[in-house]
Short mmCIF file of C-alpha atoms in Angstrom, two decimals:
data_model
loop_
_atom_site.label_atom_id
_atom_site.label_comp_id
_atom_site.label_asym_id
_atom_site.label_seq_id
_atom_site.Cartn_x
_atom_site.Cartn_y
_atom_site.Cartn_z
CA MET A 47 -9.23 19.15 -17.82
CA SER A 48 -9.94 15.86 -16.14
CA ARG A 49 -7.04 14.11 -17.81
CA PHE A 50 -3.98 13.63 -15.64
CA SER A 51 -1.20 16.04 -16.50
CA ASP A 52 2.15 15.02 -17.93
CA ASP A 53 4.09 16.76 -15.14
CA GLU A 54 6.87 14.66 -13.67
CA PHE A 55 6.29 13.35 -10.20
CA VAL A 56 8.85 13.51 -7.46
CA PRO A 57 9.64 9.89 -6.57
CA ASP A 58 9.51 8.66 -3.05
CA ASP A 59 12.64 7.11 -1.56
CA ASP A 60 13.05 3.49 -2.51
CA VAL A 61 12.68 0.95 0.23
CA LYS A 62 16.15 0.35 1.55
CA SER A 63 17.63 -3.13 1.68
CA PHE A 64 19.84 -4.26 4.49
CA ASP A 65 22.82 -6.60 4.37
CA VAL A 66 22.70 -9.47 6.80
CA ASP A 67 25.94 -9.81 8.79
CA ASP A 68 27.71 -13.10 8.41
CA VAL A 69 27.58 -15.21 11.54
CA ASP A 70 30.63 -17.29 12.38
CA ASP A 71 30.02 -20.97 12.91
CA TYR A 72 30.99 -22.50 16.22
CA ASP A 73 34.18 -24.51 15.91
CA ASP A 74 33.89 -26.03 19.35
CA LEU A 75 30.69 -27.54 20.65
CA ASP A 76 31.75 -26.62 24.18
CA GLU A 77 31.09 -22.96 23.33
CA TYR A 78 27.38 -23.68 23.46
CA ASP A 79 27.79 -24.06 27.22
CA GLU A 80 28.10 -20.28 27.35
CA LEU A 81 24.54 -19.79 26.15
CA PRO A 82 21.99 -18.95 28.88
CA ASP A 83 19.78 -21.69 30.26
CA ASP A 84 16.74 -19.43 30.61
CA GLU A 85 15.07 -19.10 27.22
CA ASP A 86 13.77 -15.68 28.24
CA ASP A 87 17.39 -14.47 28.18
CA TYR A 88 17.84 -15.29 24.50
CA ASP A 89 18.07 -12.47 22.00
CA ASP A 90 14.67 -11.81 20.44
CA ASP A 91 16.09 -10.26 17.27
CA ASP A 92 15.34 -13.39 15.29
CA ASP A 93 11.65 -13.34 16.18
CA TYR A 94 10.72 -11.03 13.31
CA ASP A 95 8.79 -13.85 11.66
CA ASP A 96 6.22 -13.49 14.43
CA ASP A 97 5.40 -10.08 13.00
CA ASP A 98 4.31 -11.44 9.61
CA LEU A 99 0.81 -10.36 8.75
CA GLU A 100 -1.82 -12.63 7.29
CA ASP A 101 -2.89 -11.73 3.77
CA ALA A 102 -6.34 -10.34 3.22
CA GLY A 103 -8.65 -13.04 1.86
CA GLU A 104 -10.86 -12.56 -1.16
CA ASP A 105 -13.84 -12.05 1.14
CA GLU A 106 -11.93 -9.15 2.74
CA ILE A 107 -10.83 -7.46 -0.49
CA ASP A 108 -13.51 -5.10 -1.74
CA PHE A 109 -11.79 -4.44 -5.07
CA VAL A 110 -8.56 -3.57 -6.85
CA VAL A 111 -9.15 -1.15 -9.74
CA ALA A 112 -6.80 0.77 -12.03
CA LEU A 113 -7.59 4.08 -13.74
CA TYR A 114 -5.76 5.56 -16.70
CA ASN A 115 -6.15 7.67 -19.83
CA ASP A 116 -5.47 5.93 -23.11
CA ASP A 117 -5.27 8.37 -26.01
CA GLY A 118 -7.82 10.62 -24.32
CA GLU A 119 -10.20 7.82 -23.34
CA ARG A 120 -10.84 7.27 -19.65
CA VAL A 121 -10.37 3.60 -18.76
CA ALA A 122 -10.95 1.66 -15.53
CA VAL A 123 -10.08 -2.01 -15.24
CA PRO A 124 -10.37 -4.55 -12.39
CA MET A 125 -7.07 -6.08 -11.33
CA GLU A 126 -6.12 -9.36 -9.69
CA PRO A 127 -7.20 -9.55 -6.01
CA ILE A 128 -3.77 -10.77 -4.92
CA LEU A 129 -2.42 -7.29 -5.67
CA ALA A 130 -4.31 -6.08 -2.59
CA ASN A 131 -1.63 -7.78 -0.50
CA ASP A 132 1.53 -6.70 -2.32
CA LEU A 133 2.35 -3.05 -2.99
CA ASP A 134 5.47 -3.82 -5.03
CA GLU A 135 3.59 -6.12 -7.40
CA LEU A 136 0.72 -3.64 -7.68
CA ILE A 137 3.23 -0.98 -8.75
CA THR A 138 4.74 -3.39 -11.29
CA GLN A 139 1.33 -4.13 -12.83
CA LEU A 140 0.34 -0.45 -12.94
CA ARG A 141 3.52 0.31 -14.89
CA ARG A 142 2.38 -2.11 -17.59
CA LEU A 143 -0.80 -0.18 -18.33
CA PRO A 144 -0.76 2.13 -21.36
CA GLY A 145 -1.74 5.31 -19.57
CA ASP A 146 -0.75 8.58 -21.22
CA ALA A 147 0.25 10.01 -17.82
CA GLY A 148 0.67 6.83 -15.82
CA ALA A 149 -1.97 4.88 -13.96
CA VAL A 150 -3.74 5.07 -10.62
CA GLY A 151 -4.49 1.96 -8.58
CA MET A 152 -7.24 1.94 -5.95
CA VAL A 153 -7.49 -0.78 -3.31
CA SER A 154 -10.22 -1.10 -0.68
CA ILE A 155 -9.87 -3.59 2.16
CA ASP A 156 -12.79 -4.91 4.22
CA HIS A 157 -14.66 -1.58 3.93
CA GLN A 158 -12.17 -0.24 6.50
CA PHE A 159 -9.39 1.56 4.66
CA TYR A 160 -8.00 2.19 1.21
CA VAL A 161 -4.72 2.65 -0.61
CA ILE A 162 -4.21 4.78 -3.71
CA VAL A 163 -1.09 4.39 -5.85
CA ARG A 164 -0.11 6.57 -8.77
CA VAL A 165 2.65 5.28 -11.04
CA ARG A 166 4.38 6.81 -14.02
CA GLY A 167 7.56 5.07 -14.99
CA ARG A 168 9.91 5.16 -12.01
CA ASN A 169 7.85 7.83 -10.28
CA VAL A 170 5.51 6.45 -7.62
CA GLN A 171 3.16 8.17 -5.16
CA VAL A 172 1.16 6.34 -2.51
CA PHE A 173 -1.59 7.30 -0.09
CA LEU A 174 -2.97 5.32 2.85
CA SER A 175 -6.26 6.44 4.39
CA ASP A 176 -5.53 5.09 7.89
CA ALA A 177 -1.94 4.50 8.99
CA THR A 178 -2.96 2.42 12.02
CA GLN A 179 -4.04 -0.34 9.62
CA ALA A 180 -0.35 -1.07 9.03
CA ASN A 181 -0.51 -3.08 12.26
CA ASP A 182 -2.93 -5.57 10.70
CA TRP A 183 -2.82 -5.60 6.89
CA PRO A 184 0.12 -6.33 4.55
CA ILE A 185 -0.51 -3.62 1.96
CA ALA A 186 -0.83 -0.94 4.64
CA ARG A 187 2.44 -2.18 6.16
CA ASP A 188 3.97 -2.05 2.66
CA VAL A 189 2.98 1.61 2.32
CA ALA A 190 4.66 2.49 5.62
CA ASP A 191 7.80 0.60 4.57
CA PHE A 192 7.80 2.22 1.13
CA LEU A 193 7.58 5.70 2.67
CA GLY A 194 10.02 4.90 5.46
CA GLU A 195 7.42 5.93 8.04
CA ASP A 196 6.99 4.58 11.54
CA ILE A 197 3.92 2.45 12.14
CA PRO A 198 1.65 4.15 14.69
CA ASP A 199 0.26 2.43 17.74
CA PRO A 200 -2.95 0.54 16.89
CA ASP A 201 -4.79 2.55 19.55
CA ASP A 202 -3.79 5.91 18.01
CA ASP A 203 -6.38 8.01 16.21
CA PRO A 204 -6.53 7.24 12.47
CA GLU A 205 -4.30 9.46 10.36
CA THR A 206 -3.42 9.42 6.70
CA MET A 207 0.02 8.57 5.37
CA GLY A 208 1.60 9.47 2.05
CA ASP A 209 1.09 11.87 -0.83
CA GLY A 210 -2.23 13.61 -0.40
CA ASP A 211 -1.56 15.81 -3.43
CA MET A 212 -1.11 12.98 -5.94
CA LEU A 213 -4.37 13.83 -7.74
CA ALA A 214 -4.08 17.62 -7.52
CA ASP A 215 -3.69 17.96 -11.30
CA ALA A 216 -7.03 16.14 -11.68
CA GLY A 217 -8.80 18.60 -9.36
CA LEU A 218 -8.44 16.75 -6.05
CA GLY A 219 -6.03 18.47 -3.68
CA GLU A 220 -4.48 17.39 -0.41
CA PHE A 221 -7.19 19.07 1.66
CA ASP A 222 -9.84 17.13 -0.24
CA MET A 223 -7.97 13.85 0.18
CA GLU A 224 -7.76 14.39 3.94
CA ALA A 225 -11.47 15.19 4.07
CA PHE A 226 -12.34 12.01 2.17
CA ALA A 227 -10.19 9.94 4.54
CA GLU A 228 -12.05 11.38 7.53
CA ALA A 229 -15.49 10.82 6.02
CA ASP A 230 -17.91 8.55 7.88
CA GLU A 231 -18.30 6.14 4.96
CA ASP A 232 -16.98 2.73 4.06
CA SER A 233 -13.68 2.76 2.21
CA ASP A 234 -15.16 1.33 -0.99
CA GLU A 235 -17.77 4.09 -1.06
CA ILE A 236 -15.12 6.76 -0.51
CA LEU A 237 -13.05 5.49 -3.42
CA THR A 238 -16.15 5.56 -5.58
CA ASP A 239 -16.59 9.23 -4.64
CA ILE A 240 -12.92 9.98 -5.34
CA ALA A 241 -13.11 8.32 -8.75
CA ALA A 242 -16.16 10.44 -9.57
CA ARG A 243 -14.32 13.61 -8.52
CA VAL A 244 -11.54 12.88 -11.00
CA HIS A 245 -14.13 12.13 -13.72
CA PHE A 246 -13.84 8.34 -13.79
CA GLY A 247 -17.16 7.70 -12.06
CA PRO A 248 -19.04 5.39 -14.48
CA GLN A 249 -15.88 3.60 -15.59
CA PHE A 250 -14.78 3.00 -12.01
CA GLU A 251 -18.16 1.67 -10.89
CA ARG A 252 -18.28 -0.85 -13.74
CA ALA A 253 -14.77 -2.06 -12.95
CA ALA A 254 -15.40 -2.25 -9.20
CA ASN A 255 -18.61 -4.22 -9.73
CA THR A 256 -16.73 -6.84 -11.74
CA SER A 257 -13.82 -6.97 -9.29
CA VAL A 258 -13.62 -9.20 -6.21
CA ARG A 259 -17.01 -8.28 -4.74
#
């Protein structure tokens, strides 16, 4: 059957939050004299803001499309482009869809890479076609953070990250997902092929054509 199964998914670990240590205020202005004069000697730990990534613009977002089964009917709907920059919000919106076995979100960025998210209740699976993109794009960085994976060097060979077996019950196993990720096609075309393999072809194409591009 093409319909997603009702099997429970194994949830990925939640992104961990960290407590910020309280910093004591200086009581005596003379203590500032102990700070180094050379700015290169300052601690760089507070420079994390320099690592913020610029959101993908609408001209860089190919589409954001959700797939789900509603009482046996295959449905594909375009979603807001802003979700292509925020994995947490994409997961929240996918949870609101009335899918019998959850919903699958597909995001393609600048024809370069794609993210697939499958959500059912608290159970979430994610797949990133090229982990090196986490150096440049917010949603790819979000996937790495969500999975607790290290971000590879930008010069490394492209490798996938995440749950390659998320669509196995729909006939698309991990080996197939790896093969799609390695295909010499644009990311939007690959997602179109994946949607067809899980029997959402016409529905997906209509939704993608009415999405961002």
